[in-house]
Amino acid sequence: MSQKSGTHFTEKQGHYLAFIYTYAHMFGRPPAETDMQRHFRVSPPSVHQMIVTLERNGFIRRQPGVPRSIEILVPPESLPILEWLGIKTSKSLTRSPLSLRHTPSLGYLRIPAATPPRW
C-alpha cells in the first residue's frame, strides 16, 4: 500500500510520523508500540489505533507478525515537526554537528553539542 495522492495527515498523525522517523534514525530500527506509548503518554490501545490508522491511510507500512517493522511512506521533508526542529533530511542525523536531546516536556530537540569552557 502506498501513500494516497493528495492525502494530508493531521497534526497528531504528524507527531507520530515524526517520532517514528526520528526514532528509526537515532536507534537504527523503528520504534515498538511501547516506545510510542511511553513517549506520548497514552494507553496501548491508543497507540495501536493510531498505527492502524496511519497504515490504513497509506502513511506507513508494516509486516504482519514482525515486531518493529514500521516503514514510513511519507517523504521526511513533509513532516512538519522535523521542519520546525530544523532537521535537514538530506544529511544523516548521526553525522550532524547538532545532536538530539530528550526533554520531558518537549520531546526530542536539536541542541548544539557543548564545547568545553576556556579557563
Coordinates of C-alpha atoms in Angstrom, one line a residue:
M1 CA 0.0 0.0 0.0
S2 CA 1.4 3.3 -0.9
Q3 CA 0.6 6.8 0.2
K4 CA -2.6 8.1 -1.3
S5 CA -2.1 11.0 -3.6
G6 CA -3.2 14.3 -2.1
T7 CA -3.8 12.9 1.3
H8 CA -2.7 15.0 4.3
F9 CA -2.2 13.9 7.8
T10 CA -3.5 15.6 11.0
E11 CA -1.2 17.3 13.5
K12 CA -1.3 14.3 15.8
Q13 CA -0.5 11.9 13.0
G14 CA 2.4 14.2 12.0
H15 CA 3.8 13.9 15.5
Y16 CA 3.6 10.1 15.4
L17 CA 5.2 10.0 12.0
A18 CA 8.0 12.4 13.1
F19 CA 8.6 10.3 16.2
I20 CA 8.8 7.1 14.1
Y21 CA 11.2 8.7 11.6
T22 CA 13.4 10.3 14.3
Y23 CA 13.5 7.2 16.5
A24 CA 14.5 5.0 13.5
H25 CA 17.3 7.3 12.6
M26 CA 18.6 7.6 16.2
F27 CA 18.4 3.9 17.1
G28 CA 18.8 2.2 13.7
R29 CA 15.4 0.5 13.9
P30 CA 11.7 1.5 14.1
P31 CA 10.1 2.0 17.5
A32 CA 7.9 -0.6 19.2
E33 CA 4.4 0.4 20.1
T34 CA 5.5 0.5 23.8
D35 CA 8.2 3.2 22.9
M36 CA 5.4 5.4 21.4
Q37 CA 3.2 4.7 24.4
R38 CA 5.9 6.0 26.8
H39 CA 6.8 9.0 24.6
F40 CA 3.2 10.2 24.0
R41 CA 2.0 9.0 27.5
V42 CA -1.1 7.3 26.1
S43 CA -2.6 3.8 26.5
P44 CA -1.6 0.8 24.4
P45 CA -4.9 0.7 22.5
S46 CA -4.5 4.4 21.6
V47 CA -1.0 3.8 20.1
H48 CA -2.3 0.7 18.3
Q49 CA -5.3 2.5 16.9
M50 CA -3.0 5.3 15.6
I51 CA -0.7 2.8 13.9
V52 CA -3.6 1.1 12.3
T53 CA -5.0 4.5 11.1
L54 CA -1.6 5.5 9.7
E55 CA -1.3 2.2 7.9
R56 CA -4.9 2.4 6.5
N57 CA -4.2 5.9 5.2
G58 CA -1.0 4.8 3.5
F59 CA 1.4 6.8 5.6
I60 CA 3.3 3.7 6.9
R61 CA 3.7 0.1 6.1
R62 CA 4.2 -2.9 8.5
Q63 CA 4.9 -6.6 8.0
P64 CA 2.3 -8.7 9.8
G65 CA 3.8 -10.6 12.8
V66 CA 7.2 -8.8 12.6
P67 CA 7.9 -6.5 15.5
R68 CA 9.5 -3.1 14.8
S69 CA 8.6 -3.4 11.1
I70 CA 7.1 0.1 10.6
E71 CA 8.3 1.8 7.4
I72 CA 7.4 5.5 6.8
L73 CA 6.0 6.1 3.3
V74 CA 5.7 9.9 3.7
P75 CA 8.6 12.0 2.4
P76 CA 10.5 13.1 5.5
E77 CA 10.6 16.8 4.4
S78 CA 6.8 16.8 4.6
L79 CA 6.8 16.1 8.4
P80 CA 6.0 19.5 10.0
I81 CA 7.7 18.8 13.3
L82 CA 11.0 18.0 11.6
E83 CA 10.8 21.3 9.6
W84 CA 10.1 23.1 12.9
L85 CA 13.1 21.5 14.6
G86 CA 15.3 22.4 11.6
I87 CA 16.3 18.8 10.8
K88 CA 17.8 18.6 7.3
T89 CA 16.7 15.3 5.8
S90 CA 19.4 15.3 3.2
K91 CA 22.0 14.6 5.9
S92 CA 22.2 11.7 8.3
L93 CA 21.1 12.7 11.8
T94 CA 24.1 10.9 13.2
R95 CA 26.6 12.9 11.2
S96 CA 25.0 16.3 12.0
P97 CA 27.0 18.7 14.2
L98 CA 23.9 19.0 16.3
S99 CA 22.6 16.2 18.5
L100 CA 19.1 15.3 19.6
R101 CA 18.4 15.6 23.3
H102 CA 15.2 14.5 25.0
T103 CA 13.4 16.9 27.3
P104 CA 10.4 15.6 29.3
S105 CA 8.0 18.4 28.2
L106 CA 9.1 18.9 24.6
G107 CA 10.3 15.5 23.4
Y108 CA 13.4 15.5 21.2
L109 CA 15.1 18.8 20.4
R110 CA 18.3 19.6 18.4
I111 CA 20.8 21.2 20.7
P112 CA 24.3 22.2 19.6
A113 CA 27.0 20.0 21.1
A114 CA 28.5 21.6 24.2
T115 CA 32.0 23.0 23.9
P116 CA 34.3 22.9 26.9
P117 CA 34.7 26.2 28.7
R118 CA 38.0 28.0 28.3
W119 CA 39.7 28.7 31.7

